Short mmCIF file of C-alpha atoms and ligand atoms in Angstrom, two decimals:
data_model
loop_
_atom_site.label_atom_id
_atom_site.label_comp_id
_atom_site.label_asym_id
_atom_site.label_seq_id
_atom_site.Cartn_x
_atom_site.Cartn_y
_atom_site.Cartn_z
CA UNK A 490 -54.53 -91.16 -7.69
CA UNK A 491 -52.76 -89.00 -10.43
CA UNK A 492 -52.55 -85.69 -10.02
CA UNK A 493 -50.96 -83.38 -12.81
CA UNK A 494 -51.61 -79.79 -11.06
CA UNK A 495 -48.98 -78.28 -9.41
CA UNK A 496 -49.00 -76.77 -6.06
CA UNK A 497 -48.91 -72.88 -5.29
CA UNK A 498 -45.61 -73.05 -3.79
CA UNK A 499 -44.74 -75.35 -7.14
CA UNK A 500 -46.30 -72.61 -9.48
CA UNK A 501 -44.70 -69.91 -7.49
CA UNK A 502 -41.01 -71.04 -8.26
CA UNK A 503 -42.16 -72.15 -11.87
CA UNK A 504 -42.97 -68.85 -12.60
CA UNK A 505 -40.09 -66.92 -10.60
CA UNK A 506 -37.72 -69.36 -13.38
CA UNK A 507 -39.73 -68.54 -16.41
CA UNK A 508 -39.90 -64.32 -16.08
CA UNK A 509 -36.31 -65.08 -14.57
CA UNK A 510 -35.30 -66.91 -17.96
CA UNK A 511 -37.06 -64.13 -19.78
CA UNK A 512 -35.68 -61.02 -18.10
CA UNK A 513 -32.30 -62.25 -17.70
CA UNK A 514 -31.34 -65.18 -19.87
CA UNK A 515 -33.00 -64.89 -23.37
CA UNK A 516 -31.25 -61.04 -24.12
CA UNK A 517 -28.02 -62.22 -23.30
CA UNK A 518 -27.98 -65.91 -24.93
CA UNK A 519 -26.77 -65.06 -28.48
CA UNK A 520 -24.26 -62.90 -27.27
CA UNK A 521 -22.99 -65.96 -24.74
CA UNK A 522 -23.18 -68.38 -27.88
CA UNK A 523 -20.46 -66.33 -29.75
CA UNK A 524 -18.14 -64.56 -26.60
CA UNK A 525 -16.48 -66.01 -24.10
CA UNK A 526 -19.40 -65.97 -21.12
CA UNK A 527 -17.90 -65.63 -17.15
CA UNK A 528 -20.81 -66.06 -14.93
CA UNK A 529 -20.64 -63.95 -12.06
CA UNK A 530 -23.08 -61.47 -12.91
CA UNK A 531 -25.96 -63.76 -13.81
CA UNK A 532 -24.96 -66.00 -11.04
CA UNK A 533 -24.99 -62.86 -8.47
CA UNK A 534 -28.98 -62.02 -9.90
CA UNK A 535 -30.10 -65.96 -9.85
CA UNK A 536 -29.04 -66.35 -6.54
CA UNK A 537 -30.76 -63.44 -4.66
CA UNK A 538 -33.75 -64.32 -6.88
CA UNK A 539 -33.41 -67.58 -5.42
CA UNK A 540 -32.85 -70.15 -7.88
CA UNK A 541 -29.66 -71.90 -6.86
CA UNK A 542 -28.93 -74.64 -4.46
CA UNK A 543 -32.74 -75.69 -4.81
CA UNK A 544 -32.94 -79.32 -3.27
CA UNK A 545 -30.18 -78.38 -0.84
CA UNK A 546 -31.64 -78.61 2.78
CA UNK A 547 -32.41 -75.69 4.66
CA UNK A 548 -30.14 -76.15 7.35
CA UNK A 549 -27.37 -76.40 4.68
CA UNK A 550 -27.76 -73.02 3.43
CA UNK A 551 -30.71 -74.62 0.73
CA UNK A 552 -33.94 -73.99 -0.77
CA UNK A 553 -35.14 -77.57 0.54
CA UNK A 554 -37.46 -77.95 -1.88
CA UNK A 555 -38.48 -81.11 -3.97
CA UNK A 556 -36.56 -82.36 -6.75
CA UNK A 557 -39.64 -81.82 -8.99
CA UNK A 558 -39.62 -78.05 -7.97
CA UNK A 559 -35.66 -77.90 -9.31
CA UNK A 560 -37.15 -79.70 -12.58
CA UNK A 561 -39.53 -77.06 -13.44
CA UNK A 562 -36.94 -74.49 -12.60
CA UNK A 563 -34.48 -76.36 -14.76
CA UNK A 564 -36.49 -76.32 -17.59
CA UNK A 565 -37.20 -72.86 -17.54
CA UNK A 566 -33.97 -71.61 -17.48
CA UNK A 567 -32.84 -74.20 -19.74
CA UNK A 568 -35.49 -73.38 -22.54
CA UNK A 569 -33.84 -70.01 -22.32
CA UNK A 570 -30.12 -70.61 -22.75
CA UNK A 571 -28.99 -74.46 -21.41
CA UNK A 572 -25.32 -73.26 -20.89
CA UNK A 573 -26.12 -70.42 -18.97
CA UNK A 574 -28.92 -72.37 -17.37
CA UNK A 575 -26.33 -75.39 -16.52
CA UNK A 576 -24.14 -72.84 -15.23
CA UNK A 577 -27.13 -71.61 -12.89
CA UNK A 578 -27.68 -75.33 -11.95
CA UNK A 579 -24.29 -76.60 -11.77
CA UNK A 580 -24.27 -76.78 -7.68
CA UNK A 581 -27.08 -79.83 -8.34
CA UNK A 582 -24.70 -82.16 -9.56
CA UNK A 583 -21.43 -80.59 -7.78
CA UNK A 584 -22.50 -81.14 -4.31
CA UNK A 585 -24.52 -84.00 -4.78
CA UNK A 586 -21.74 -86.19 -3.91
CA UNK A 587 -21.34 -83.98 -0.13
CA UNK A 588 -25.47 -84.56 0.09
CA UNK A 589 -25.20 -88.40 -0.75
CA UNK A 590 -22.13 -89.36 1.70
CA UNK A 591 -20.77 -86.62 3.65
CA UNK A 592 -21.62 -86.45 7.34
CA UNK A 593 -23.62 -83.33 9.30
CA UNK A 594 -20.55 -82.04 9.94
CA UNK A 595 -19.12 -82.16 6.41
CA UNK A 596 -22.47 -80.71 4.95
CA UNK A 597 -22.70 -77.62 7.61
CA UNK A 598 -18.38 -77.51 6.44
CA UNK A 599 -18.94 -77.12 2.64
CA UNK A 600 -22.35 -76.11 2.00
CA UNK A 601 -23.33 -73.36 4.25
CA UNK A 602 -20.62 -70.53 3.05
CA UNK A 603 -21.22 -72.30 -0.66
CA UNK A 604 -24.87 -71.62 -0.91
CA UNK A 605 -24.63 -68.59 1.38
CA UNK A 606 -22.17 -67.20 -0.80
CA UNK A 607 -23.94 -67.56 -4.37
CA UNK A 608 -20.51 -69.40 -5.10
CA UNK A 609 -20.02 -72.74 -7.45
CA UNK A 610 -18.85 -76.04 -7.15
CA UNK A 611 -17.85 -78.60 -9.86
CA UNK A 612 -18.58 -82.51 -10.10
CA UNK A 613 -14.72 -84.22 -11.01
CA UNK A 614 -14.96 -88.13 -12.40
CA UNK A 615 -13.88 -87.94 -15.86
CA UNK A 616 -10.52 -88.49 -17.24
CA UNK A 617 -8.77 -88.33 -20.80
CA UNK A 618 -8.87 -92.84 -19.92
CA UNK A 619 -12.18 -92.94 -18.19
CA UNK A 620 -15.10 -91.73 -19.78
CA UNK A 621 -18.12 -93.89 -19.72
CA UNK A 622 -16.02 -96.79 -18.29
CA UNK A 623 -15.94 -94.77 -14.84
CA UNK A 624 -14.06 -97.27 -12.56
CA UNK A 625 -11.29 -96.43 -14.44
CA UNK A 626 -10.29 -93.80 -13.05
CA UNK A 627 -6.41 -93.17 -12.66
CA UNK A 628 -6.52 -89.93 -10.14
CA UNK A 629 -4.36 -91.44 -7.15
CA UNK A 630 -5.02 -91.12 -3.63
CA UNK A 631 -2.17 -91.83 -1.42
CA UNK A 632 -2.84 -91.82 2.41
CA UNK A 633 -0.16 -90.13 4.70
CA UNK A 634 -1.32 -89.79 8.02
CA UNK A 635 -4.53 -87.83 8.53
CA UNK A 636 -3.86 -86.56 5.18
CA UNK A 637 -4.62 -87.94 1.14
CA UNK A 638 -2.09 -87.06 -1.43
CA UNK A 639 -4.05 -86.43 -4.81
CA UNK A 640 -2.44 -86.61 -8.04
CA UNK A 641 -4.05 -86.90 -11.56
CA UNK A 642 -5.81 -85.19 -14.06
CA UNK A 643 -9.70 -84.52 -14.52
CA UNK A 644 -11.36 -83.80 -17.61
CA UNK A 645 -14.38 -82.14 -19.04
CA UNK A 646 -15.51 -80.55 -15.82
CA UNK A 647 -18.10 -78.18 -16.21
CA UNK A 648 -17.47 -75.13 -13.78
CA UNK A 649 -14.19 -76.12 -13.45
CA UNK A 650 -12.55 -72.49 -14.17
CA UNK A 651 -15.41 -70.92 -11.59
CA UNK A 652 -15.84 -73.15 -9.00
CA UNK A 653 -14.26 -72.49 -5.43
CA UNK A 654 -14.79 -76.31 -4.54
CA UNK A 655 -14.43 -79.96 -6.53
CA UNK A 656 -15.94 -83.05 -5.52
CA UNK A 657 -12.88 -85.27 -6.93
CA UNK A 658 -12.99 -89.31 -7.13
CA UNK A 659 -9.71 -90.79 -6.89
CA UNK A 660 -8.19 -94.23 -6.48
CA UNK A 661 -6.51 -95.36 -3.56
CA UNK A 662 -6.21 -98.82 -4.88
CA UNK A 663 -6.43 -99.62 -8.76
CA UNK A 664 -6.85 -103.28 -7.83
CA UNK A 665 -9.81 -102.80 -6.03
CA UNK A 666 -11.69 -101.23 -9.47
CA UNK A 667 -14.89 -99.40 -8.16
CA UNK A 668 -14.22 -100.59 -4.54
CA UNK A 669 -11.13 -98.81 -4.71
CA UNK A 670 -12.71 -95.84 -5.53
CA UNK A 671 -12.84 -92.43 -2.92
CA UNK A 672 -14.66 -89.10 -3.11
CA UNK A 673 -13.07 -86.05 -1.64
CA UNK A 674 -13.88 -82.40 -1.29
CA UNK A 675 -10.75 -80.56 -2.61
CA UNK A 676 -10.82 -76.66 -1.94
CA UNK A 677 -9.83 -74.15 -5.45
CA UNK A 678 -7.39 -72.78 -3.46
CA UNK A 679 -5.06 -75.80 -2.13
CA UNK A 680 -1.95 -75.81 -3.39
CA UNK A 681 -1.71 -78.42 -6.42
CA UNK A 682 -4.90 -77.50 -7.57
CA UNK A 683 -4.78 -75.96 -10.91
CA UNK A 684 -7.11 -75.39 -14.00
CA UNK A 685 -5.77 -76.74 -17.39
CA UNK A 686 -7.32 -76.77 -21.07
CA UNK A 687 -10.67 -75.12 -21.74
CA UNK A 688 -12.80 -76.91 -24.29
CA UNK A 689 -13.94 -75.06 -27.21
CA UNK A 690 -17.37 -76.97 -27.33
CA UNK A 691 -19.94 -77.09 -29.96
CA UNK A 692 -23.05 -76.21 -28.06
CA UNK A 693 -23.53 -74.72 -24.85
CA UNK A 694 -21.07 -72.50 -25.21
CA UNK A 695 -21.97 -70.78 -22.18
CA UNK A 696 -20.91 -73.54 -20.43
CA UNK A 697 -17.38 -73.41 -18.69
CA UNK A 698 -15.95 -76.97 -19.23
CA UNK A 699 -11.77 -77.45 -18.56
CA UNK A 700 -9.80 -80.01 -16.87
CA UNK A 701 -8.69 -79.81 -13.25
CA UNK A 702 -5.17 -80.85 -12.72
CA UNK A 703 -4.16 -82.02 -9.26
CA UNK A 704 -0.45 -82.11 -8.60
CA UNK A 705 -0.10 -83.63 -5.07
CA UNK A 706 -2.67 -81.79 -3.52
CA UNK A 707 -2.88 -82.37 0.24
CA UNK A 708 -6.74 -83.16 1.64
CA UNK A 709 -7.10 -84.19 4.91
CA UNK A 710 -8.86 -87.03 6.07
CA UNK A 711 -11.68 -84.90 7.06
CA UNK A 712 -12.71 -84.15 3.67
CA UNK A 713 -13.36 -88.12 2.31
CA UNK A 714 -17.04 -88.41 1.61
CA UNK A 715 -18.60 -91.72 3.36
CA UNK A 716 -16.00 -93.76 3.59
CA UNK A 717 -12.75 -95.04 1.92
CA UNK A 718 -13.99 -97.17 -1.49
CA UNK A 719 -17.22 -95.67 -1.34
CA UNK A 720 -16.53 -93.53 -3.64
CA UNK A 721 -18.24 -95.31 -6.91
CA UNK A 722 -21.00 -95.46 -4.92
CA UNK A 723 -21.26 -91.98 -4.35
CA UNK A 724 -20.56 -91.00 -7.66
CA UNK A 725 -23.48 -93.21 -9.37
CA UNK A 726 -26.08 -92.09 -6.54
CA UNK A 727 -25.27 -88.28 -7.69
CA UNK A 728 -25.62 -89.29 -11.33
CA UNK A 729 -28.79 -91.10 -11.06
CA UNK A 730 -30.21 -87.76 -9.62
CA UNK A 731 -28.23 -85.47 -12.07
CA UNK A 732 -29.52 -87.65 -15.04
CA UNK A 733 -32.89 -85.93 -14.29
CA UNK A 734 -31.81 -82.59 -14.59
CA UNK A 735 -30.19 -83.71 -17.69
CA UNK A 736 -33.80 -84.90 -18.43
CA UNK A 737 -35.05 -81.08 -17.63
CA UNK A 738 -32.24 -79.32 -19.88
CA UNK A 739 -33.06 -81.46 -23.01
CA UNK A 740 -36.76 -80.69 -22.25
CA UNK A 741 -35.93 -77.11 -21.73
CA UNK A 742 -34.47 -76.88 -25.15
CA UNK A 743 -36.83 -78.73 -26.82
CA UNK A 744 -39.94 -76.71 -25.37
CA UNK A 745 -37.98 -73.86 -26.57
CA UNK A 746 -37.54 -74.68 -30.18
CA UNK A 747 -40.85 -76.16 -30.52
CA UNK A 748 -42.42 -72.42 -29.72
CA UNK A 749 -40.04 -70.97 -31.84
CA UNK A 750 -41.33 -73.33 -34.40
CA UNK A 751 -44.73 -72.73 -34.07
CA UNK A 752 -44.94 -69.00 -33.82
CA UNK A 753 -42.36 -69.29 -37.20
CA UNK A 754 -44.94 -71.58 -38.79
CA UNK A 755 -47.71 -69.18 -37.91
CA UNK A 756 -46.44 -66.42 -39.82
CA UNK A 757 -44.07 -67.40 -42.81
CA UNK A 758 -46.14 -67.62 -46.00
CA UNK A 759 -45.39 -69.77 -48.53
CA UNK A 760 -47.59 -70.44 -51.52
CA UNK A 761 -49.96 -68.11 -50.51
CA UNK A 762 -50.25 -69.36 -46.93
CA UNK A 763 -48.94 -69.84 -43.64
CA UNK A 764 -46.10 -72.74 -43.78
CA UNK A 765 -48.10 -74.59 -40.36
CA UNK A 766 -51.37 -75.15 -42.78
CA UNK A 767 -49.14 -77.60 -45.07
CA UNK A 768 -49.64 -80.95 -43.28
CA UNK A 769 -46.44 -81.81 -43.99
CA UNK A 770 -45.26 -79.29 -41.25
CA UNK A 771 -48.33 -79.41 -39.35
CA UNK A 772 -47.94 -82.91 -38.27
CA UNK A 773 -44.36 -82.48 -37.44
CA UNK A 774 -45.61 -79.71 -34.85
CA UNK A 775 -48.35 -81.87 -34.06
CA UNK A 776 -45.54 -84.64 -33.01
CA UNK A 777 -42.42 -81.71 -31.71
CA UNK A 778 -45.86 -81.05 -29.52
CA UNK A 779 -46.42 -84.64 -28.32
CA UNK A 780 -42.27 -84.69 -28.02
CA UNK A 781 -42.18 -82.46 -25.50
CA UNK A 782 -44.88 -83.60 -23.18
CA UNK A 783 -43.97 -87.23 -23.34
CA UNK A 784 -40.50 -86.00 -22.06
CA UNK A 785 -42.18 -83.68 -19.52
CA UNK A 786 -44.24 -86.60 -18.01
CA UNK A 787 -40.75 -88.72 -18.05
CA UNK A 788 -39.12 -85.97 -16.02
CA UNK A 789 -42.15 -85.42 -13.13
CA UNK A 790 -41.95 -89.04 -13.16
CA UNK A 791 -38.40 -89.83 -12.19
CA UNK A 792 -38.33 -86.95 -9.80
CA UNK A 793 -41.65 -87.76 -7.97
CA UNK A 794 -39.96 -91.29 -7.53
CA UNK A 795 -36.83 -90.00 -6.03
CA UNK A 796 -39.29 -87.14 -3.80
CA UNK A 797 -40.80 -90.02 -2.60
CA UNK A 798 -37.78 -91.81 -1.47
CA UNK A 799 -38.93 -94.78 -4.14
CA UNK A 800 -36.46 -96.32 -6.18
CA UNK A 801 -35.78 -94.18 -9.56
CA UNK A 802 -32.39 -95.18 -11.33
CA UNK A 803 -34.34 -96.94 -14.41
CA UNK A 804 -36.69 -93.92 -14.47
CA UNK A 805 -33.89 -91.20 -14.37
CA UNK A 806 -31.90 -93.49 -16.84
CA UNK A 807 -35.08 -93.71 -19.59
CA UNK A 808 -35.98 -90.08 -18.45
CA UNK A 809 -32.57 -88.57 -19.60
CA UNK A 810 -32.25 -91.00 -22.56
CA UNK A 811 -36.04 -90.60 -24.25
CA UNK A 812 -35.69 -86.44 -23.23
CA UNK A 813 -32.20 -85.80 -25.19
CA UNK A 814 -33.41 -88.35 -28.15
CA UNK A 815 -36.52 -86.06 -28.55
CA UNK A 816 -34.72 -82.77 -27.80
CA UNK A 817 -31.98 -84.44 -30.96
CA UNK A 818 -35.19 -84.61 -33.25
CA UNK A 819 -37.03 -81.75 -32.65
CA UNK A 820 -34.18 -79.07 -32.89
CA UNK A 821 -33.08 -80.66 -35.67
CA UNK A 822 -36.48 -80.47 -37.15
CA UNK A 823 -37.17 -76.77 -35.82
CA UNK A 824 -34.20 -76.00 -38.31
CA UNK A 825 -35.99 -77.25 -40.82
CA UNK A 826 -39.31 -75.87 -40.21
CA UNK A 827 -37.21 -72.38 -40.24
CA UNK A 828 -35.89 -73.36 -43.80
CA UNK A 829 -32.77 -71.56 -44.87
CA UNK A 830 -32.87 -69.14 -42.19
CA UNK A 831 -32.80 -71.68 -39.51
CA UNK A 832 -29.30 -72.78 -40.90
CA UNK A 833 -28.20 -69.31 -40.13
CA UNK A 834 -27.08 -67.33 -36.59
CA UNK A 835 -29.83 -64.75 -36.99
CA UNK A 836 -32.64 -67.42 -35.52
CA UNK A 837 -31.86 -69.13 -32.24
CA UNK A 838 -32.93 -72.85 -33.59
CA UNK A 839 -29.48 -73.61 -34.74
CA UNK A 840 -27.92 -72.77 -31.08
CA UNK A 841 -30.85 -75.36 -29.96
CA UNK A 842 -30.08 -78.01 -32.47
CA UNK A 843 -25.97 -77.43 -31.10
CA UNK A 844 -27.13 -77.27 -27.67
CA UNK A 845 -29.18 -80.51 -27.88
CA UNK A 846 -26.40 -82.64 -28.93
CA UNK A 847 -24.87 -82.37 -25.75
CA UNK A 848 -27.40 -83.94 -23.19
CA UNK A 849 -27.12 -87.32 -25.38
CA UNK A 850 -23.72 -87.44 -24.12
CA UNK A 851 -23.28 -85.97 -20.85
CA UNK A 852 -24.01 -87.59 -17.03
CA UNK A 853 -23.97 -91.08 -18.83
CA UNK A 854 -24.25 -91.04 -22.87
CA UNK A 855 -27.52 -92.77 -23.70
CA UNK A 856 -25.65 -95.84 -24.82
CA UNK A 857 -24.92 -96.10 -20.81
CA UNK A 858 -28.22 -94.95 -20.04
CA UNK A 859 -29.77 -97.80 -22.25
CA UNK A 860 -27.28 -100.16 -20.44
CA UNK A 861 -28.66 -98.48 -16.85
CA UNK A 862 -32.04 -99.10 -17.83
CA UNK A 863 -32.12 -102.07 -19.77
CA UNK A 864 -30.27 -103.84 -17.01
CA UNK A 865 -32.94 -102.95 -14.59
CA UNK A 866 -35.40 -104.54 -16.61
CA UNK A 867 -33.07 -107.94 -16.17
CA UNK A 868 -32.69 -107.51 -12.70
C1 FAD B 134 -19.74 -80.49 -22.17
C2 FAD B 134 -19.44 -81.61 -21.25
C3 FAD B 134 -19.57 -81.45 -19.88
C4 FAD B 134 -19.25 -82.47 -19.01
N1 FAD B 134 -19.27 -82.25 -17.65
C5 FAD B 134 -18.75 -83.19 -16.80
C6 FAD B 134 -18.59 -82.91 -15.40
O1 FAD B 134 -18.97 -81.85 -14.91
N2 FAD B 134 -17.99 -83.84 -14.63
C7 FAD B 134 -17.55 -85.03 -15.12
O2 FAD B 134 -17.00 -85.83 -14.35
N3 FAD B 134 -17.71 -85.33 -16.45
C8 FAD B 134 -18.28 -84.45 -17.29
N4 FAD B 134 -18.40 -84.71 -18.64
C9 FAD B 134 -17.93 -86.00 -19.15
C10 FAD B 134 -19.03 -86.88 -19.71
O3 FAD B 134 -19.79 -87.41 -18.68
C11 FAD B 134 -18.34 -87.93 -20.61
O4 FAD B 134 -17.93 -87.25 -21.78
C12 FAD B 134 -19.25 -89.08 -20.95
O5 FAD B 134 -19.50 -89.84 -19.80
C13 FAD B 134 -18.68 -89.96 -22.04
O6 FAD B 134 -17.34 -90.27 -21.83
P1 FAD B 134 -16.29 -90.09 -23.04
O7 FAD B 134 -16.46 -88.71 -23.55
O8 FAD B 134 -14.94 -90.49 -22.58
O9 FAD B 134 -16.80 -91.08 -24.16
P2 FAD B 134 -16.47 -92.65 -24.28
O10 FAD B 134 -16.75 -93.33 -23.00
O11 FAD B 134 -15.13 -92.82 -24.88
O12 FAD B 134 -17.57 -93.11 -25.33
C14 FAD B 134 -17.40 -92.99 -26.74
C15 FAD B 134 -18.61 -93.67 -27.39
O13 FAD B 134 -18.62 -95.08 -27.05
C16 FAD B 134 -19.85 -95.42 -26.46
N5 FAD B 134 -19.65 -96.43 -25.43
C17 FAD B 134 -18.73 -96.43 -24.43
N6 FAD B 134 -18.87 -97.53 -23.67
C18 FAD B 134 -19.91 -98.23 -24.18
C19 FAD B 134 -20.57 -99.46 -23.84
N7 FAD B 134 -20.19 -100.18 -22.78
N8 FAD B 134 -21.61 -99.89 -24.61
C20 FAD B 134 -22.02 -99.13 -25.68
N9 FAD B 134 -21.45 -97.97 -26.06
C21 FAD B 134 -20.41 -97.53 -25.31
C22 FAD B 134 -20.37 -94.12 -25.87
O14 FAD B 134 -21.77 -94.16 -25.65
C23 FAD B 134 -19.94 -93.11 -26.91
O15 FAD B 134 -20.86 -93.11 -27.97
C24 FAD B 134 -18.79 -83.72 -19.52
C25 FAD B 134 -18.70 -83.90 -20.91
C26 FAD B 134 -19.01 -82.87 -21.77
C27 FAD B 134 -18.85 -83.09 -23.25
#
């Protein structure tokens, strides 16, 4: 049977997300799109309102709850600023790699005084050499003892200036490619650890994004995730999960400029009427509309799959791909429903439009996401 109605408990958090978005996000979004944002305050009210750490287990220091409530929570916050949102979210994708391969022991270790705290982690895989090509990462892992020696450079880590804790993939044995692949937990404040250029992004400028340079750090033992070589592993499990919040933040912004949209077709006149009477924009709401609830169904669906412990990497794959394509089109399109003025600062669509562009390329760009889904299809 299909079932589209949420539950209470679903509607509850839902709407906690949405007046949350509205109270606290919205005001403040312009101003984060053109001065340098730091996160503590809004992170301080979204955690006692409870909307970090969402799918995190109970016992962790987590909400527990489904991966479909975290979607509708995404996409609230999201639809009122995605780089404040993502910075809201970021613990998702950060300690997904501790939730996918680290033992009881490493999960009470790192997650407790994390979610306890209201404090941030960041997800470390890229580098200036591996982008979408991954396994090629250079970060080395040498093994002394009980202890790693880390040495390397990560780049375009979101959180990386805020977080207190990185979930870093290294190499301990380029030979190997993705079987020589580890994930640790390195702490901020090991020696080593350092933050290194900020990027000066195009969208999302809320979003904290820098590279993390590790300069023989010193992990112990204690802190791999699974085991040694598993770390590819790891890392793709996290992403196939993350791709569906990616899924929720392009939906987020596309809900978002598809109201603005309508309410500005509803009341400029042009002509001697309202701009949303000429068919010519009508039918482009009519399809923004259709947009935005195709990607919504994508989204419940890939999370429902992983909620019910069913396989979901093709789903999360065509779920983040078809979601940013749509969110690419409509902003672009709420600009030009807005005319002239939507080319300008004064009305949010051209943040959206910016903001879009990003989840095309992020957590997999959709050329990988094509080449995640497609290949199921082979398989
Ligand atoms: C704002 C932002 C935040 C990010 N946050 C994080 C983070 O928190 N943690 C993290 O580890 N990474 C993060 N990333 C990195 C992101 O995941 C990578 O940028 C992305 O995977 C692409 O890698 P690349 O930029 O090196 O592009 P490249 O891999 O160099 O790709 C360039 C182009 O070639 C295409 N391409 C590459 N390979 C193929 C192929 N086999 N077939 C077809 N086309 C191909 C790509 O689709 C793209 O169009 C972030 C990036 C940005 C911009």
């Amino acid at each position: 049977m299909i079932d589209f109605t949420l539950s209470d408990e679903q509607r509850a958090v839902q709407e906690l997300a949405r007046s949350f978005a509205q109270k606290e996000i919205v005001p403040i979004a312009l101003q984060y799109d053109k001065e340098p944002f730091t996160p503590e305050k809004i992170l301080k009210k979204a955690h006692a309102a409870g909307l970090m750490n969402i799918t995190t287990p109970k016992e962790y220091g987590g909400h527990g709850l489904s991966l479909i409530s975290a979607v509708l929570i995404a996409e609230e916050l999201q639809a009122g600023c995605a780089g404040i949102g993502g910075m809201i979210g970021i613990n998702s994708l950060a300690c997904g790699p501790i939730l996918v391969g680290g033992t009881d022991e490493q999960k009470r270790r790192f997650l407790i005084p994390l979610c306890e705290s209201g404090k941030t982690a960041s997800f470390g895989l890229t580098e200036r050499e591996a982008g979408s090509d991954a396994a090629g990462v250079k970060t080395k892992a040498t093994r002394k003892g009980d202890q790693y020696v880390l040495s390397g450079q990560k780049c375009f880590i979101t959180n990386a200036s805020f977080a207190t804790l990185y979930t870093i993939f290294a190499t301990t044995d380029p030979a190997k490619g993705t079987k020589g692949i580890t994930a640790f937990v390195v702490p901020r404040e090991t020696s080593g650890v350092s933050i290194g250029k900020v990027e000066d992004k195009m969208g999302m400028r809320a979003l904290n994004v820098a590279e993390v340079n590790l300069d023989e750090v010193v992990v112990p033992a204690k802190n791999v995730l699974g085991a040694e070589g598993q770390g590819f592993k790891i890392a793709m499990e996290t992403l196939n999960e993350g791709r569906i919040n990616i899924a929720a933040t392009a939906l987020g912004i596309a809900r978002a400029a598809f109201e603005a949209s309508l309410k500005y077709a509803k009341e400029r006149a042009q002509f001697g009427k309202t701009i949303g009477n000429f068919q010519a924009i009508n039918f482009l709401l009519a399809d923004m509309a259709a947009a935005v609830d195709a990607s919504r169904l994508l989204t419940w669906y890939a999370a429902s799959r992983c909620d019910q412990g069913l396989p979901f990497a093709r789903e999360a794959a065509q779920a983040k791909l078809f979601a940013s394509d749509q969110a690419m089109w409509l902003t672009t399109n709420a600009v030009q429903i807005h005319g002239g003025y939507g080319y300008t600062k004064e009305y949010m669509v051209e943040k959206l439009m910016r903001d879009a562009k990003l989840t095309q390329i992020y957590e997999g760009t959709n050329q990988i996401n094509r080449i995640v889904a497609g290949g199921a299809l082979m398989r």
